[in-house]
């Protein structure tokens, strides 16, 4: 059955400019005793990707979390002249989510095109995936060449297990944070963060936090007005502060 979506075109600016669009409150790091002074935090200007359609390659697997995927996809899909989404699975055909809903993937791992922006979701399936040597080897080779590598929720544990977060800061679902932080050999895990951007690696907290990270990523790649348009069209109240994370305290991490 085809979708029916409301598609309002009016938008309001949620952001000021490329240097103040995402006010930062420095999260605490597992490896740092003190927070980073605000004076040392720099926000990069928006890269110049004018005229380029960016491809978001979403890696699906048995037991992925639906909202981890389709929350961000909904935002990207609101800007079809700037983003296209590609779903990749173990094989072409249906892939079952944690909720039981099946998604048809037109592409399989073995034949995936060289990636641009990779997104790995979380979900119950990550518990097995972090021990799947064949999958991790493929992901390390394939995603290692991407311009950006991102993860939502416990997808960051999968990136870490594949060695793709070594030397980077990252976060994860706060209810599963201690489990996620057990992966990777040189990852600075941030227990209090809505999302973490560290150069070419972007990781978010649990489930719905992926939408906030996706909005921030759109602002980074396409500018704050594009992010505002996407959020306005789906009536999303975006958390723009990457350090906003009440769930860290709720789970004994702050």
Short mmCIF file of C-alpha atoms in Angstrom, two decimals:
data_model
loop_
_atom_site.label_atom_id
_atom_site.label_comp_id
_atom_site.label_asym_id
_atom_site.label_seq_id
_atom_site.Cartn_x
_atom_site.Cartn_y
_atom_site.Cartn_z
CA UNK A 1 0.00 0.00 0.00
CA UNK A 2 1.55 3.34 -1.00
CA UNK A 3 2.36 5.94 1.60
CA UNK A 4 0.30 9.04 2.14
CA UNK A 5 2.34 11.94 3.48
CA UNK A 6 1.52 15.53 4.26
CA UNK A 7 3.94 17.81 2.50
CA UNK A 8 3.64 21.43 3.66
CA UNK A 9 6.05 23.77 1.95
CA UNK A 10 6.03 26.64 4.40
CA UNK A 11 9.06 26.69 6.67
CA UNK A 12 10.48 28.87 9.39
CA UNK A 13 14.11 29.34 10.21
CA UNK A 14 15.09 27.39 13.31
CA UNK A 15 18.73 28.34 13.13
CA UNK A 16 20.76 31.52 12.99
CA UNK A 17 23.91 30.89 10.98
CA UNK A 18 26.41 28.17 10.24
CA UNK A 19 28.53 28.98 13.27
CA UNK A 20 25.81 29.09 15.93
CA UNK A 21 23.25 26.67 14.53
CA UNK A 22 23.96 23.91 17.06
CA UNK A 23 24.85 25.34 20.48
CA UNK A 24 27.12 22.87 22.20
CA UNK A 25 27.26 21.84 25.83
CA UNK A 26 30.41 19.71 26.13
CA UNK A 27 29.55 16.12 27.09
CA UNK A 28 31.62 14.18 29.57
CA UNK A 29 33.98 11.57 28.24
CA UNK A 30 34.65 8.16 29.66
CA UNK A 31 38.38 8.94 29.44
CA UNK A 32 38.38 12.58 30.55
CA UNK A 33 38.03 13.68 34.16
CA UNK A 34 36.83 17.18 33.32
CA UNK A 35 34.57 18.60 30.64
CA UNK A 36 36.20 20.33 27.69
CA UNK A 37 36.19 24.12 28.19
CA UNK A 38 33.63 25.80 25.96
CA UNK A 39 36.34 28.15 24.70
CA UNK A 40 38.10 25.20 23.05
CA UNK A 41 35.08 24.00 21.09
CA UNK A 42 35.00 25.03 17.45
CA UNK A 43 32.13 24.59 15.02
CA UNK A 44 33.22 24.10 11.45
CA UNK A 45 31.58 26.14 8.70
CA UNK A 46 29.21 24.30 6.39
CA UNK A 47 31.19 22.39 3.70
CA UNK A 48 30.57 23.39 0.11
CA UNK A 49 28.59 20.53 -1.42
CA UNK A 50 26.54 22.81 -3.64
CA UNK A 51 24.95 20.96 -6.53
CA UNK A 52 25.87 17.51 -5.27
CA UNK A 53 23.29 14.86 -4.44
CA UNK A 54 24.57 13.00 -1.40
CA UNK A 55 23.77 9.30 -1.13
CA UNK A 56 22.87 7.91 2.28
CA UNK A 57 23.72 4.20 2.34
CA UNK A 58 21.74 2.52 5.13
CA UNK A 59 22.99 -0.90 6.25
CA UNK A 60 20.11 -3.19 7.22
CA UNK A 61 20.37 -6.51 9.04
CA UNK A 62 18.03 -8.92 10.78
CA UNK A 63 16.75 -7.25 13.93
CA UNK A 64 17.41 -3.60 13.05
CA UNK A 65 15.39 -0.91 14.81
CA UNK A 66 12.74 0.67 12.58
CA UNK A 67 12.89 4.23 13.92
CA UNK A 68 16.69 4.22 13.82
CA UNK A 69 16.35 3.91 10.05
CA UNK A 70 13.15 5.63 9.07
CA UNK A 71 13.35 8.61 11.41
CA UNK A 72 16.50 9.90 9.67
CA UNK A 73 15.29 8.66 6.27
CA UNK A 74 12.14 10.75 6.66
CA UNK A 75 14.26 13.87 7.13
CA UNK A 76 16.59 13.13 4.22
CA UNK A 77 13.63 12.33 1.96
CA UNK A 78 12.27 15.84 2.43
CA UNK A 79 15.23 17.15 0.43
CA UNK A 80 15.17 14.96 -2.70
CA UNK A 81 17.32 17.36 -4.70
CA UNK A 82 20.09 17.00 -2.13
CA UNK A 83 19.82 13.41 -0.83
CA UNK A 84 19.04 9.95 -2.09
CA UNK A 85 18.72 6.96 0.20
CA UNK A 86 19.99 3.47 -0.60
CA UNK A 87 19.01 0.47 1.54
CA UNK A 88 21.54 -2.37 1.64
CA UNK A 89 20.90 -5.79 3.15
CA UNK A 90 22.58 -9.19 3.51
CA UNK A 91 20.82 -10.16 0.27
CA UNK A 92 18.22 -8.60 -1.96
CA UNK A 93 14.73 -9.09 -0.58
CA UNK A 94 13.05 -8.76 2.81
CA UNK A 95 14.96 -7.97 6.00
CA UNK A 96 13.05 -8.26 9.29
CA UNK A 97 13.25 -5.44 11.83
CA UNK A 98 13.21 -5.83 15.61
CA UNK A 99 9.50 -5.03 15.44
CA UNK A 100 8.85 -7.77 12.87
CA UNK A 101 8.13 -5.41 9.99
CA UNK A 102 10.03 -6.48 6.89
CA UNK A 103 11.77 -4.07 4.55
CA UNK A 104 12.71 -4.95 0.97
CA UNK A 105 16.34 -4.17 0.17
CA UNK A 106 17.24 -3.78 -3.51
CA UNK A 107 20.99 -4.11 -2.90
CA UNK A 108 23.14 -6.64 -1.06
CA UNK A 109 26.36 -6.21 0.86
CA UNK A 110 28.52 -8.04 -1.63
CA UNK A 111 27.47 -5.81 -4.53
CA UNK A 112 27.17 -2.47 -2.71
CA UNK A 113 28.52 0.55 -4.57
CA UNK A 114 31.36 2.57 -3.02
CA UNK A 115 29.65 4.55 -0.26
CA UNK A 116 29.26 8.27 0.31
CA UNK A 117 27.50 8.58 3.68
CA UNK A 118 27.06 5.33 5.61
CA UNK A 119 24.42 4.91 8.31
CA UNK A 120 24.29 1.86 10.58
CA UNK A 121 21.19 1.56 12.80
CA UNK A 122 20.88 -0.20 16.12
CA UNK A 123 18.41 -2.81 17.24
CA UNK A 124 18.39 -6.22 18.88
CA UNK A 125 20.26 -7.65 15.91
CA UNK A 126 23.41 -5.75 16.85
CA UNK A 127 24.03 -8.19 19.72
CA UNK A 128 24.85 -10.93 17.24
CA UNK A 129 26.32 -8.66 14.58
CA UNK A 130 29.24 -7.52 16.76
CA UNK A 131 30.44 -11.15 16.76
CA UNK A 132 29.93 -11.78 13.04
CA UNK A 133 33.50 -11.76 11.72
CA UNK A 134 32.47 -11.95 8.06
CA UNK A 135 30.10 -9.01 8.32
CA UNK A 136 32.54 -6.89 10.33
CA UNK A 137 35.31 -7.54 7.81
CA UNK A 138 33.04 -6.45 4.95
CA UNK A 139 31.84 -3.36 6.83
CA UNK A 140 35.39 -2.34 7.70
CA UNK A 141 36.49 -2.55 4.04
CA UNK A 142 33.37 -1.02 2.51
CA UNK A 143 32.52 1.75 4.99
CA UNK A 144 36.16 2.65 5.56
CA UNK A 145 36.17 4.36 2.17
CA UNK A 146 33.07 6.48 2.88
CA UNK A 147 33.15 10.25 3.21
CA UNK A 148 31.10 10.03 6.40
CA UNK A 149 30.30 7.07 8.65
CA UNK A 150 27.35 7.41 11.00
CA UNK A 151 25.44 5.24 13.44
CA UNK A 152 22.21 5.49 15.38
CA UNK A 153 21.77 3.91 18.80
CA UNK A 154 23.69 0.63 19.23
CA UNK A 155 24.82 0.83 15.63
CA UNK A 156 27.86 2.53 17.15
CA UNK A 157 28.80 -0.75 18.86
CA UNK A 158 28.85 -2.37 15.41
CA UNK A 159 31.09 0.38 14.04
CA UNK A 160 33.39 -0.01 17.03
CA UNK A 161 33.53 -3.79 16.67
CA UNK A 162 34.55 -3.28 13.03
CA UNK A 163 37.36 -0.94 14.08
CA UNK A 164 35.70 2.05 12.43
CA UNK A 165 35.59 4.16 15.61
CA UNK A 166 39.18 3.64 16.76
CA UNK A 167 40.67 7.05 17.47
CA UNK A 168 37.25 8.75 17.55
CA UNK A 169 34.75 9.96 20.13
CA UNK A 170 31.35 8.26 20.05
CA UNK A 171 28.14 7.70 21.98
CA UNK A 172 25.32 5.17 21.99
CA UNK A 173 21.96 4.24 23.48
CA UNK A 174 22.13 5.03 27.18
CA UNK A 175 20.27 1.92 28.31
CA UNK A 176 22.84 -0.17 26.41
CA UNK A 177 25.78 2.19 26.84
CA UNK A 178 27.95 -0.03 29.02
CA UNK A 179 27.53 -2.90 26.58
CA UNK A 180 28.28 -0.71 23.56
CA UNK A 181 31.33 0.83 25.25
CA UNK A 182 32.85 -2.63 25.57
CA UNK A 183 33.59 -2.66 21.85
CA UNK A 184 36.48 -1.11 19.99
CA UNK A 185 40.07 -0.87 21.15
CA UNK A 186 40.61 2.89 21.12
CA UNK A 187 37.23 4.62 21.28
CA UNK A 188 36.53 7.58 23.57
CA UNK A 189 32.97 6.80 24.63
CA UNK A 190 30.89 9.82 25.63
CA UNK A 191 28.27 8.83 28.21
CA UNK A 192 26.40 12.14 28.13
CA UNK A 193 25.62 13.30 24.60
CA UNK A 194 22.59 13.38 22.32
CA UNK A 195 24.96 12.84 19.44
CA UNK A 196 28.70 13.13 18.85
CA UNK A 197 30.36 14.53 15.75
CA UNK A 198 34.06 13.74 15.47
CA UNK A 199 35.44 14.55 12.03
CA UNK A 200 34.07 11.88 9.67
CA UNK A 201 32.27 9.92 12.40
CA UNK A 202 28.80 10.78 13.68
CA UNK A 203 27.05 8.67 16.33
CA UNK A 204 23.81 9.23 18.22
CA UNK A 205 22.19 8.16 21.43
CA UNK A 206 19.17 5.84 21.39
CA UNK A 207 16.51 5.50 18.71
CA UNK A 208 14.76 8.91 18.45
CA UNK A 209 18.09 10.69 18.96
CA UNK A 210 18.96 9.60 15.43
CA UNK A 211 16.53 12.21 14.10
CA UNK A 212 18.33 14.98 15.97
CA UNK A 213 21.65 13.76 14.60
CA UNK A 214 20.20 13.56 11.09
CA UNK A 215 18.97 17.15 11.36
CA UNK A 216 22.43 18.23 12.52
CA UNK A 217 24.02 16.30 9.67
CA UNK A 218 21.74 18.01 7.14
CA UNK A 219 22.69 21.39 8.63
CA UNK A 220 26.35 20.40 8.33
CA UNK A 221 26.09 19.26 4.70
CA UNK A 222 23.35 21.46 3.28
CA UNK A 223 23.07 24.40 5.66
CA UNK A 224 20.75 25.27 8.53
CA UNK A 225 17.90 26.40 6.31
CA UNK A 226 17.70 22.96 4.70
CA UNK A 227 17.62 21.32 8.14
CA UNK A 228 14.90 23.74 9.22
CA UNK A 229 12.83 22.95 6.14
CA UNK A 230 13.02 19.18 6.69
CA UNK A 231 12.15 19.48 10.40
CA UNK A 232 9.30 21.92 9.74
CA UNK A 233 7.71 19.70 7.11
CA UNK A 234 7.46 16.73 9.45
CA UNK A 235 6.56 18.92 12.47
CA UNK A 236 9.64 17.84 14.39
CA UNK A 237 10.91 19.86 17.35
CA UNK A 238 14.62 19.20 16.93
CA UNK A 239 16.99 19.12 19.90
CA UNK A 240 19.83 21.26 18.57
CA UNK A 241 22.16 20.90 21.55
CA UNK A 242 24.33 17.81 21.16
CA UNK A 243 25.02 17.85 24.90
CA UNK A 244 21.33 17.66 25.86
CA UNK A 245 20.96 14.19 27.34
CA UNK A 246 18.64 13.62 30.32
CA UNK A 247 18.77 9.88 29.65
CA UNK A 248 22.39 9.68 30.77
CA UNK A 249 21.41 10.53 34.36
CA UNK A 250 18.38 8.24 34.15
CA UNK A 251 20.74 5.36 33.42
CA UNK A 252 23.41 6.22 35.98
CA UNK A 253 25.89 7.64 33.47
CA UNK A 254 25.95 11.23 34.69
#
